[in-house]
PDB file of C-alpha atoms and ligand atoms in Angstrom:
ATOM      1  CA  MET A  14      -1.159 -14.111  -7.963  1.00  0.00           C
ATOM      2  CA  SER A  15      -2.770 -14.159  -4.542  1.00  0.00           C
ATOM      3  CA  HIS A  16      -5.693 -16.301  -3.203  1.00  0.00           C
ATOM      4  CA  HIS A  17      -5.977 -14.749   0.287  1.00  0.00           C
ATOM      5  CA  ILE A  18      -8.841 -12.836   1.317  1.00  0.00           C
ATOM      6  CA  THR A  19      -8.440  -9.960   3.671  1.00  0.00           C
ATOM      7  CA  GLU A  20     -11.150  -9.537   5.709  1.00  0.00           C
ATOM      8  CA  VAL A  21     -11.908  -6.878   8.384  1.00  0.00           C
ATOM      9  CA  LYS A  22     -14.536  -7.258  11.254  1.00  0.00           C
ATOM     10  CA  ASP A  23     -16.090  -4.443  13.013  1.00  0.00           C
ATOM     11  CA  LEU A  24     -12.474  -2.913  13.835  1.00  0.00           C
ATOM     12  CA  HIS A  25     -12.411  -0.370  16.161  1.00  0.00           C
ATOM     13  CA  TYR A  26      -8.791   0.850  17.179  1.00  0.00           C
ATOM     14  CA  VAL A  27      -8.333   3.316  20.526  1.00  0.00           C
ATOM     15  CA  TYR A  28      -4.670   5.078  20.505  1.00  0.00           C
ATOM     16  CA  PRO A  29      -2.896   4.612  24.360  1.00  0.00           C
ATOM     17  CA  ASP A  30      -4.289   8.454  24.583  1.00  0.00           C
ATOM     18  CA  GLY A  31      -7.695   7.335  24.135  1.00  0.00           C
ATOM     19  CA  HIS A  32      -8.004   8.597  21.186  1.00  0.00           C
ATOM     20  CA  LYS A  33     -10.767   6.479  18.911  1.00  0.00           C
ATOM     21  CA  ALA A  34      -9.219   6.423  15.500  1.00  0.00           C
ATOM     22  CA  ILE A  35     -11.178   3.122  13.981  1.00  0.00           C
ATOM     23  CA  ASN A  36     -14.671   2.944  14.810  1.00  0.00           C
ATOM     24  CA  GLY A  37     -16.244  -0.242  13.596  1.00  0.00           C
ATOM     25  CA  ILE A  38     -14.987  -0.849  10.167  1.00  0.00           C
ATOM     26  CA  SER A  39     -16.058  -4.103   8.328  1.00  0.00           C
ATOM     27  CA  PHE A  40     -14.882  -4.981   4.645  1.00  0.00           C
ATOM     28  CA  ARG A  41     -13.527  -7.942   2.255  1.00  0.00           C
ATOM     29  CA  ILE A  42     -10.471  -7.387  -0.182  1.00  0.00           C
ATOM     30  CA  HIS A  43     -10.517 -10.343  -2.453  1.00  0.00           C
ATOM     31  CA  HIS A  44      -7.364 -11.909  -4.804  1.00  0.00           C
ATOM     32  CA  GLY A  45      -6.117 -10.029  -7.414  1.00  0.00           C
ATOM     33  CA  GLU A  46      -8.568  -6.720  -6.090  1.00  0.00           C
ATOM     34  CA  SER A  47      -6.603  -3.311  -6.368  1.00  0.00           C
ATOM     35  CA  VAL A  48      -8.275  -0.721  -3.855  1.00  0.00           C
ATOM     36  CA  GLY A  49      -7.862   2.708  -2.863  1.00  0.00           C
ATOM     37  CA  ILE A  50      -8.396   4.026   0.751  1.00  0.00           C
ATOM     38  CA  ILE A  51      -8.657   7.865   0.823  1.00  0.00           C
ATOM     39  CA  GLY A  52      -9.963  10.206   3.177  1.00  0.00           C
ATOM     40  CA  ALA A  53      -9.023  13.352   4.645  1.00  0.00           C
ATOM     41  CA  ASN A  54      -5.760  13.825   6.977  1.00  0.00           C
ATOM     42  CA  GLY A  55      -6.776  12.161  10.031  1.00  0.00           C
ATOM     43  CA  ALA A  56      -9.603   9.554   8.683  1.00  0.00           C
ATOM     44  CA  GLY A  57      -7.444   6.700   9.636  1.00  0.00           C
ATOM     45  CA  LYS A  58      -6.039   5.629   6.721  1.00  0.00           C
ATOM     46  CA  SER A  59      -2.512   4.928   7.980  1.00  0.00           C
ATOM     47  CA  THR A  60      -4.217   3.122  11.326  1.00  0.00           C
ATOM     48  CA  LEU A  61      -6.213   0.825   9.181  1.00  0.00           C
ATOM     49  CA  LEU A  62      -3.166  -0.206   7.136  1.00  0.00           C
ATOM     50  CA  MET A  63      -1.076  -0.688  10.723  1.00  0.00           C
ATOM     51  CA  LEU A  64      -4.039  -2.817  12.073  1.00  0.00           C
ATOM     52  CA  LEU A  65      -4.197  -5.039   8.477  1.00  0.00           C
ATOM     53  CA  MET A  66      -0.179  -5.512   8.955  1.00  0.00           C
ATOM     54  CA  GLY A  67      -0.364  -6.279  12.853  1.00  0.00           C
ATOM     55  CA  VAL A  68       1.928  -3.653  13.413  1.00  0.00           C
ATOM     56  CA  ILE A  69      -0.729  -2.528  16.177  1.00  0.00           C
ATOM     57  CA  LEU A  70      -3.687  -4.835  17.246  1.00  0.00           C
ATOM     58  CA  PRO A  71      -7.376  -4.274  17.273  1.00  0.00           C
ATOM     59  CA  SER A  72      -9.426  -2.798  20.675  1.00  0.00           C
ATOM     60  CA  GLN A  73     -12.577  -4.651  19.301  1.00  0.00           C
ATOM     61  CA  GLY A  74     -12.693  -6.756  16.131  1.00  0.00           C
ATOM     62  CA  GLU A  75     -10.876  -8.659  14.144  1.00  0.00           C
ATOM     63  CA  VAL A  76      -8.409  -9.130  10.896  1.00  0.00           C
ATOM     64  CA  ARG A  77      -7.895 -12.147   8.968  1.00  0.00           C
ATOM     65  CA  VAL A  78      -5.617 -12.476   6.097  1.00  0.00           C
ATOM     66  CA  GLY A  79      -6.845 -15.842   4.402  1.00  0.00           C
ATOM     67  CA  ASP A  80      -7.230 -18.071   6.626  1.00  0.00           C
ATOM     68  CA  ILE A  81      -5.042 -16.422   9.251  1.00  0.00           C
ATOM     69  CA  LEU A  82      -6.360 -14.130  12.618  1.00  0.00           C
ATOM     70  CA  VAL A  83      -3.685 -11.667  12.886  1.00  0.00           C
ATOM     71  CA  THR A  84      -2.409 -11.656  16.408  1.00  0.00           C
ATOM     72  CA  LYS A  85       1.000 -11.414  17.725  1.00  0.00           C
ATOM     73  CA  LYS A  86       1.523 -15.159  17.203  1.00  0.00           C
ATOM     74  CA  THR A  87       0.714 -15.160  13.793  1.00  0.00           C
ATOM     75  CA  LEU A  88       2.631 -12.383  12.690  1.00  0.00           C
ATOM     76  CA  PRO A  89       5.425 -13.909  10.791  1.00  0.00           C
ATOM     77  CA  LEU A  90       3.024 -15.529   8.639  1.00  0.00           C
ATOM     78  CA  ILE A  91       1.188 -12.516   8.059  1.00  0.00           C
ATOM     79  CA  ARG A  92       4.213 -10.943   7.421  1.00  0.00           C
ATOM     80  CA  GLN A  93       5.088 -13.790   4.035  1.00  0.00           C
ATOM     81  CA  ARG A  94       2.301 -12.895   2.524  1.00  0.00           C
ATOM     82  CA  MET A  95       1.601  -9.213   2.811  1.00  0.00           C
ATOM     83  CA  GLY A  96       4.241  -6.544   2.274  1.00  0.00           C
ATOM     84  CA  MET A  97       3.681  -3.167   3.427  1.00  0.00           C
ATOM     85  CA  VAL A  98       5.549   0.317   1.754  1.00  0.00           C
ATOM     86  CA  PHE A  99       5.551   2.581   4.337  1.00  0.00           C
ATOM     87  CA  GLN A 100       4.780   6.280   3.578  1.00  0.00           C
ATOM     88  CA  ASN A 101       8.627   7.611   4.457  1.00  0.00           C
ATOM     89  CA  PRO A 102      11.363   5.251   2.559  1.00  0.00           C
ATOM     90  CA  ASP A 103      13.449   6.710   5.060  1.00  0.00           C
ATOM     91  CA  ASP A 104      11.426   3.906   7.571  1.00  0.00           C
ATOM     92  CA  GLN A 105      12.045   1.064   5.506  1.00  0.00           C
ATOM     93  CA  LEU A 106      15.490   1.730   4.054  1.00  0.00           C
ATOM     94  CA  PHE A 107      18.249   1.086   6.899  1.00  0.00           C
ATOM     95  CA  MET A 108      21.375  -0.979   5.615  1.00  0.00           C
ATOM     96  CA  THR A 109      24.659   0.718   3.800  1.00  0.00           C
ATOM     97  CA  THR A 110      23.537  -0.521   0.369  1.00  0.00           C
ATOM     98  CA  VAL A 111      20.177  -0.759  -1.367  1.00  0.00           C
ATOM     99  CA  TYR A 112      21.571  -4.208  -2.490  1.00  0.00           C
ATOM    100  CA  ASP A 113      21.458  -4.810   1.677  1.00  0.00           C
ATOM    101  CA  ASP A 114      17.997  -3.582   2.448  1.00  0.00           C
ATOM    102  CA  VAL A 115      16.775  -5.643  -0.424  1.00  0.00           C
ATOM    103  CA  ALA A 116      18.128  -8.738   0.880  1.00  0.00           C
ATOM    104  CA  PHE A 117      17.315  -8.062   4.532  1.00  0.00           C
ATOM    105  CA  GLY A 118      13.739  -9.850   4.634  1.00  0.00           C
ATOM    106  CA  PRO A 119      14.708 -13.084   2.261  1.00  0.00           C
ATOM    107  CA  ARG A 120      17.805 -13.211   4.734  1.00  0.00           C
ATOM    108  CA  ASN A 121      15.786 -12.742   7.692  1.00  0.00           C
ATOM    109  CA  TYR A 122      13.877 -15.767   6.455  1.00  0.00           C
ATOM    110  CA  LYS A 123      17.128 -17.343   6.542  1.00  0.00           C
ATOM    111  CA  LEU A 124      17.055 -18.297   2.569  1.00  0.00           C
ATOM    112  CA  ALA A 125      19.904 -19.563   1.129  1.00  0.00           C
ATOM    113  CA  GLU A 126      22.068 -16.893  -0.319  1.00  0.00           C
ATOM    114  CA  GLU A 127      21.849 -17.886  -3.902  1.00  0.00           C
ATOM    115  CA  GLU A 128      17.646 -17.778  -3.391  1.00  0.00           C
ATOM    116  CA  VAL A 129      18.532 -13.998  -2.130  1.00  0.00           C
ATOM    117  CA  GLU A 130      20.748 -13.076  -4.771  1.00  0.00           C
ATOM    118  CA  LYS A 131      18.218 -14.203  -6.914  1.00  0.00           C
ATOM    119  CA  ARG A 132      15.305 -12.768  -5.090  1.00  0.00           C
ATOM    120  CA  VAL A 133      17.503  -9.682  -4.945  1.00  0.00           C
ATOM    121  CA  GLN A 134      17.875  -9.031  -8.773  1.00  0.00           C
ATOM    122  CA  GLN A 135      14.395  -9.288  -9.493  1.00  0.00           C
ATOM    123  CA  ALA A 136      13.027  -7.369  -7.352  1.00  0.00           C
ATOM    124  CA  LEU A 137      15.557  -4.590  -8.374  1.00  0.00           C
ATOM    125  CA  GLU A 138      14.870  -5.287 -12.125  1.00  0.00           C
ATOM    126  CA  MET A 139      10.864  -5.000 -11.594  1.00  0.00           C
ATOM    127  CA  VAL A 140      11.464  -1.514 -10.118  1.00  0.00           C
ATOM    128  CA  GLY A 141      14.061  -0.740 -12.553  1.00  0.00           C
ATOM    129  CA  ILE A 142      16.890  -0.207 -10.328  1.00  0.00           C
ATOM    130  CA  LEU A 143      19.340  -2.680 -10.799  1.00  0.00           C
ATOM    131  CA  HIS A 144      22.092  -0.028 -11.472  1.00  0.00           C
ATOM    132  CA  LEU A 145      21.443   1.739  -8.027  1.00  0.00           C
ATOM    133  CA  LYS A 146      22.348  -1.958  -5.770  1.00  0.00           C
ATOM    134  CA  ASP A 147      25.675  -0.610  -4.283  1.00  0.00           C
ATOM    135  CA  ARG A 148      24.459   2.807  -3.703  1.00  0.00           C
ATOM    136  CA  ALA A 149      23.586   4.220  -0.279  1.00  0.00           C
ATOM    137  CA  PRO A 150      19.764   4.365   0.284  1.00  0.00           C
ATOM    138  CA  PHE A 151      20.177   7.494   1.773  1.00  0.00           C
ATOM    139  CA  LYS A 152      21.773   9.261  -1.052  1.00  0.00           C
ATOM    140  CA  LEU A 153      19.056   8.117  -3.451  1.00  0.00           C
ATOM    141  CA  SER A 154      16.660  10.886  -4.894  1.00  0.00           C
ATOM    142  CA  GLY A 155      13.099  10.823  -3.543  1.00  0.00           C
ATOM    143  CA  GLY A 156      12.275   8.494  -6.712  1.00  0.00           C
ATOM    144  CA  GLU A 157      14.608   6.018  -6.433  1.00  0.00           C
ATOM    145  CA  LYS A 158      14.593   5.600  -2.529  1.00  0.00           C
ATOM    146  CA  ARG A 159      10.616   4.844  -3.123  1.00  0.00           C
ATOM    147  CA  ALA A 160      11.284   2.418  -5.906  1.00  0.00           C
ATOM    148  CA  ALA A 161      14.035   0.555  -3.411  1.00  0.00           C
ATOM    149  CA  ALA A 162      11.322   0.427  -0.470  1.00  0.00           C
ATOM    150  CA  ILE A 163       8.903  -1.061  -3.180  1.00  0.00           C
ATOM    151  CA  ALA A 164      11.954  -3.536  -4.117  1.00  0.00           C
ATOM    152  CA  SER A 165      12.570  -4.405  -0.284  1.00  0.00           C
ATOM    153  CA  VAL A 166       8.978  -5.354  -0.100  1.00  0.00           C
ATOM    154  CA  LEU A 167       8.752  -7.000  -3.401  1.00  0.00           C
ATOM    155  CA  SER A 168      12.055  -9.347  -2.468  1.00  0.00           C
ATOM    156  CA  MET A 169       9.844 -11.116   0.354  1.00  0.00           C
ATOM    157  CA  GLN A 170       7.048 -11.812  -2.853  1.00  0.00           C
ATOM    158  CA  PRO A 171       4.363 -10.952  -0.796  1.00  0.00           C
ATOM    159  CA  ASP A 172       0.728 -11.836  -2.086  1.00  0.00           C
ATOM    160  CA  ILE A 173      -0.840  -8.941  -1.027  1.00  0.00           C
ATOM    161  CA  LEU A 174       0.860  -5.521  -1.188  1.00  0.00           C
ATOM    162  CA  VAL A 175       0.069  -2.482   1.113  1.00  0.00           C
ATOM    163  CA  MET A 176       1.129   0.896   0.185  1.00  0.00           C
ATOM    164  CA  ASP A 177       0.553   3.937   2.441  1.00  0.00           C
ATOM    165  CA  GLU A 178       0.299   7.274   0.292  1.00  0.00           C
ATOM    166  CA  PRO A 179       3.138   5.742  -2.216  1.00  0.00           C
ATOM    167  CA  SER A 180       2.742   8.852  -4.689  1.00  0.00           C
ATOM    168  CA  SER A 181       3.723  11.449  -1.940  1.00  0.00           C
ATOM    169  CA  ALA A 182       6.684  13.326  -2.650  1.00  0.00           C
ATOM    170  CA  LEU A 183       7.361  12.169  -6.154  1.00  0.00           C
ATOM    171  CA  ASP A 184       8.100  14.606  -9.070  1.00  0.00           C
ATOM    172  CA  PRO A 185       5.505  13.847 -12.096  1.00  0.00           C
ATOM    173  CA  LYS A 186       7.657  11.586 -13.832  1.00  0.00           C
ATOM    174  CA  SER A 187       8.563   9.242 -10.971  1.00  0.00           C
ATOM    175  CA  ARG A 188       4.952   9.199 -10.274  1.00  0.00           C
ATOM    176  CA  ARG A 189       4.081   7.820 -13.710  1.00  0.00           C
ATOM    177  CA  ARG A 190       6.756   5.378 -13.619  1.00  0.00           C
ATOM    178  CA  LEU A 191       5.342   4.321 -10.214  1.00  0.00           C
ATOM    179  CA  ILE A 192       1.842   3.896 -11.618  1.00  0.00           C
ATOM    180  CA  ASN A 193       2.970   1.962 -14.559  1.00  0.00           C
ATOM    181  CA  LEU A 194       5.026  -0.278 -12.048  1.00  0.00           C
ATOM    182  CA  LEU A 195       2.325  -0.744  -9.827  1.00  0.00           C
ATOM    183  CA  ASN A 196      -0.224  -1.906 -12.505  1.00  0.00           C
ATOM    184  CA  LYS A 197       1.994  -4.226 -13.717  1.00  0.00           C
ATOM    185  CA  PHE A 198       1.718  -6.115 -10.412  1.00  0.00           C
ATOM    186  CA  GLU A 199      -0.863  -9.173 -10.043  1.00  0.00           C
ATOM    187  CA  HIS A 200      -0.770  -8.956  -6.493  1.00  0.00           C
ATOM    188  CA  THR A 201      -3.568  -7.381  -4.215  1.00  0.00           C
ATOM    189  CA  LYS A 202      -3.075  -4.253  -3.921  1.00  0.00           C
ATOM    190  CA  ILE A 203      -4.163  -1.724  -0.980  1.00  0.00           C
ATOM    191  CA  ILE A 204      -3.065   1.784  -1.638  1.00  0.00           C
ATOM    192  CA  THR A 205      -3.946   4.814   0.551  1.00  0.00           C
ATOM    193  CA  SER A 206      -3.726   8.038  -1.179  1.00  0.00           C
ATOM    194  CA  HIS A 207      -4.729  11.887  -1.492  1.00  0.00           C
ATOM    195  CA  ASP A 208      -3.782  11.627  -5.168  1.00  0.00           C
ATOM    196  CA  LEU A 209      -6.898  10.613  -6.234  1.00  0.00           C
ATOM    197  CA  ASP A 210      -5.834  10.801  -9.952  1.00  0.00           C
ATOM    198  CA  MET A 211      -3.606   8.116  -9.327  1.00  0.00           C
ATOM    199  CA  VAL A 212      -6.307   5.879  -7.098  1.00  0.00           C
ATOM    200  CA  TYR A 213      -8.434   6.510 -10.484  1.00  0.00           C
ATOM    201  CA  ASP A 214      -5.624   4.909 -12.734  1.00  0.00           C
ATOM    202  CA  LEU A 215      -4.755   1.966 -10.453  1.00  0.00           C
ATOM    203  CA  CYS A 216      -7.729   0.735  -8.158  1.00  0.00           C
ATOM    204  CA  ALA A 217     -10.846  -0.480  -9.429  1.00  0.00           C
ATOM    205  CA  ARG A 218     -12.561  -0.291  -6.043  1.00  0.00           C
ATOM    206  CA  THR A 219     -12.438   2.450  -3.870  1.00  0.00           C
ATOM    207  CA  ILE A 220     -13.194   2.787   0.077  1.00  0.00           C
ATOM    208  CA  VAL A 221     -13.833   5.889   1.937  1.00  0.00           C
ATOM    209  CA  ILE A 222     -12.714   6.803   5.289  1.00  0.00           C
ATOM    210  CA  LYS A 223     -14.154   9.824   7.383  1.00  0.00           C
ATOM    211  CA  ASN A 224     -13.824   9.926  11.431  1.00  0.00           C
ATOM    212  CA  GLY A 225     -12.510   6.390  11.253  1.00  0.00           C
ATOM    213  CA  GLU A 226     -15.900   4.925   9.770  1.00  0.00           C
ATOM    214  CA  ILE A 227     -16.449   3.839   6.046  1.00  0.00           C
ATOM    215  CA  ALA A 228     -18.210   6.504   4.105  1.00  0.00           C
ATOM    216  CA  ALA A 229     -18.599   4.839   1.046  1.00  0.00           C
ATOM    217  CA  ASP A 230     -17.412   1.503  -0.622  1.00  0.00           C
ATOM    218  CA  GLY A 231     -17.645   1.053  -4.344  1.00  0.00           C
ATOM    219  CA  PRO A 232     -16.430   1.042  -7.757  1.00  0.00           C
ATOM    220  CA  THR A 233     -13.829   3.861  -8.431  1.00  0.00           C
ATOM    221  CA  PRO A 234     -15.340   5.789 -10.897  1.00  0.00           C
ATOM    222  CA  GLU A 235     -18.733   5.924  -8.836  1.00  0.00           C
ATOM    223  CA  ILE A 236     -17.134   7.155  -6.251  1.00  0.00           C
ATOM    224  CA  LEU A 237     -14.677   9.565  -7.520  1.00  0.00           C
ATOM    225  CA  MET A 238     -17.497  11.239  -9.530  1.00  0.00           C
ATOM    226  CA  ASN A 239     -19.420  11.703  -6.817  1.00  0.00           C
ATOM    227  CA  ALA A 240     -18.681  15.427  -5.626  1.00  0.00           C
ATOM    228  CA  GLY A 241     -21.264  15.619  -2.757  1.00  0.00           C
ATOM    229  CA  LEU A 242     -19.708  12.603  -1.367  1.00  0.00           C
ATOM    230  CA  LEU A 243     -15.510  13.467  -1.584  1.00  0.00           C
ATOM    231  CA  ASP A 244     -16.912  17.174  -0.310  1.00  0.00           C
ATOM    232  CA  ALA A 245     -18.339  16.038   2.986  1.00  0.00           C
ATOM    233  CA  CYS A 246     -15.311  13.628   3.271  1.00  0.00           C
ATOM    234  CA  GLY A 247     -12.734  16.640   2.805  1.00  0.00           C
ATOM    235  CA  LEU A 248     -11.877  15.647  -0.284  1.00  0.00           C
ATOM    236  CA  GLU A 249     -12.108  16.938  -4.064  1.00  0.00           C
ATOM    237  CA  MET A 250     -12.683  15.377  -7.577  1.00  0.00           C
ATOM    238  CA  PRO A 251      -9.610  13.945  -9.559  1.00  0.00           C
ATOM    239  CA  LEU A 252      -8.307  16.415 -12.198  1.00  0.00           C
ATOM    240  CA  ALA A 253      -9.123  13.647 -15.021  1.00  0.00           C
ATOM    241  CA  MET A 254     -12.518  13.982 -13.683  1.00  0.00           C
ATOM    242  CA  GLN A 255     -13.283  17.586 -13.139  1.00  0.00           C
ATOM    243  CA  GLY A 256     -15.013  19.410 -16.565  1.00  0.00           C
ATOM    244  CA  CYS A 257     -12.343  20.759 -19.384  1.00  0.00           C
ATOM    245  CA  PRO A 258     -12.723  24.725 -18.181  1.00  0.00           C
ATOM    246  CA  VAL A 259     -13.163  25.490 -21.832  1.00  0.00           C
ATOM    247  CA  CYS A 260     -15.503  22.748 -23.118  1.00  0.00           C
ATOM    248  CA  GLY A 261     -16.973  21.186 -20.146  1.00  0.00           C
ATOM    249  CA  GLY A 262     -16.288  17.959 -21.374  1.00  0.00           C
ATOM    250  CA  LYS A 263     -14.699  14.928 -18.673  1.00  0.00           C
ATOM    251  CA  LYS A 264     -11.537  13.076 -19.478  1.00  0.00           C
ATOM    252  CA  ILE A 265     -12.674   9.670 -18.489  1.00  0.00           C
ATOM    253  CA  ARG A 266      -9.652   6.880 -18.927  1.00  0.00           C
ATOM    254  CA  LYS A 267     -10.042   3.286 -19.311  1.00  0.00           C
ATOM    255  CA  LEU A 268      -9.409   1.763 -16.132  1.00  0.00           C
ATOM    256  CA  THR A 269      -6.584  -0.661 -15.955  1.00  0.00           C
ATOM    257  CA  GLY A 270      -6.506  -1.641 -12.105  1.00  0.00           C
TER     258      GLY A 270
HETATM  259  N1  ADP B  28       0.097   7.425  18.078  1.00  0.00           N
HETATM  260  C1  ADP B  28      -1.209   8.044  18.041  1.00  0.00           C
HETATM  261  N2  ADP B  28      -1.660   8.562  19.373  1.00  0.00           N
HETATM  262  C2  ADP B  28      -2.588   9.127  19.238  1.00  0.00           C
HETATM  263  N3  ADP B  28      -3.628   9.637  17.940  1.00  0.00           N
HETATM  264  C3  ADP B  28      -2.901   9.179  17.018  1.00  0.00           C
HETATM  265  C4  ADP B  28      -1.600   8.426  16.974  1.00  0.00           C
HETATM  266  N4  ADP B  28      -1.665   8.131  15.750  1.00  0.00           N
HETATM  267  C5  ADP B  28      -2.389   8.746  14.930  1.00  0.00           C
HETATM  268  N5  ADP B  28      -3.451   9.745  16.070  1.00  0.00           N
HETATM  269  C6  ADP B  28      -4.700  10.082  15.457  1.00  0.00           C
HETATM  270  O1  ADP B  28      -5.550   8.727  14.913  1.00  0.00           O
HETATM  271  C7  ADP B  28      -6.242   9.537  14.127  1.00  0.00           C
HETATM  272  C8  ADP B  28      -5.981   8.897  12.783  1.00  0.00           C
HETATM  273  O2  ADP B  28      -5.039   8.949  12.450  1.00  0.00           O
HETATM  274  P1  ADP B  28      -4.324   8.205  10.867  1.00  0.00           P
HETATM  275  O3  ADP B  28      -4.519   6.851  11.012  1.00  0.00           O
HETATM  276  O4  ADP B  28      -2.687   8.593  10.927  1.00  0.00           O
HETATM  277  O5  ADP B  28      -5.082   9.325   9.928  1.00  0.00           O
HETATM  278  P2  ADP B  28      -4.660   9.253   8.317  1.00  0.00           P
HETATM  279  O6  ADP B  28      -3.738   8.262   7.522  1.00  0.00           O
HETATM  280  O7  ADP B  28      -5.734   8.999   7.552  1.00  0.00           O
HETATM  281  O8  ADP B  28      -4.279  10.927   7.724  1.00  0.00           O
HETATM  282  C9  ADP B  28      -6.174  11.118  13.719  1.00  0.00           C
HETATM  283  O9  ADP B  28      -6.741  11.799  14.398  1.00  0.00           O
HETATM  284  C10 ADP B  28      -4.558  11.350  14.440  1.00  0.00           C
HETATM  285  O10 ADP B  28      -4.251  12.470  14.851  1.00  0.00           O
HETATM  286 MG1   MG B  29      -1.507   8.524   6.762  1.00  0.00          MG
END
């Protein structure tokens, strides 16, 4: 399990065209926490994840992973600790076989081929697609591609897993498989999603973003039951928390994340 704290202090980001996407965000995420980042389209979720990963650097404020400040210089270290699964698996898979895609990171770090093979095998087994190792990534289904993209990050053995809308474009079975898979990981998880039922299943804590600012940060059940807050942020209570149309009862499940 990770012992790294991810800390963001007074973060601001202005896109080159002048658009202010992040306007003063601060939070701390402790090791082993599972945190959902939710908000309407355009709220700033993907921008925030890119800042955490150092894909873009802040206009003001700072991001720290453990004791390391995210800068151009520290990026290789940050990338070893933090792995990001992009929203679109096609942005992550570019080799001719699934095996080579999952081996890409470890090979890049010049690990011995024996160690690379061990890591690839482990990562593919973890996401349940070892049988697809010789297939071409672009020929896989949406769910299989997502699993391959996750494996390509897991093979780097990150302490922090960052995921942008991981359940988007998945059919219900692949989505459930993904939730079960992510629930098994002991990594720190930071997940953006519109799928609030998934956030409910996976994340004990939720941060709500509105117009590049934090609108709320707290225990997921509390946040997701606050219909007024969700409505003001362009969101809707997840189905699991909406009253049954017949009996009016609510289906509150036990939180596992
Ligand atoms: N490359 C860019 N240049 C200018 N503005 C951008 C760019 N990418 C995103 N934005 C804007 O920044 C805001 C936040 O975008 P984003 O982080 O993608 O939101 P979310 O992931 O919550 O939907 C939006 O208003 C979006 O239009
Ligand atoms: Mg986004």
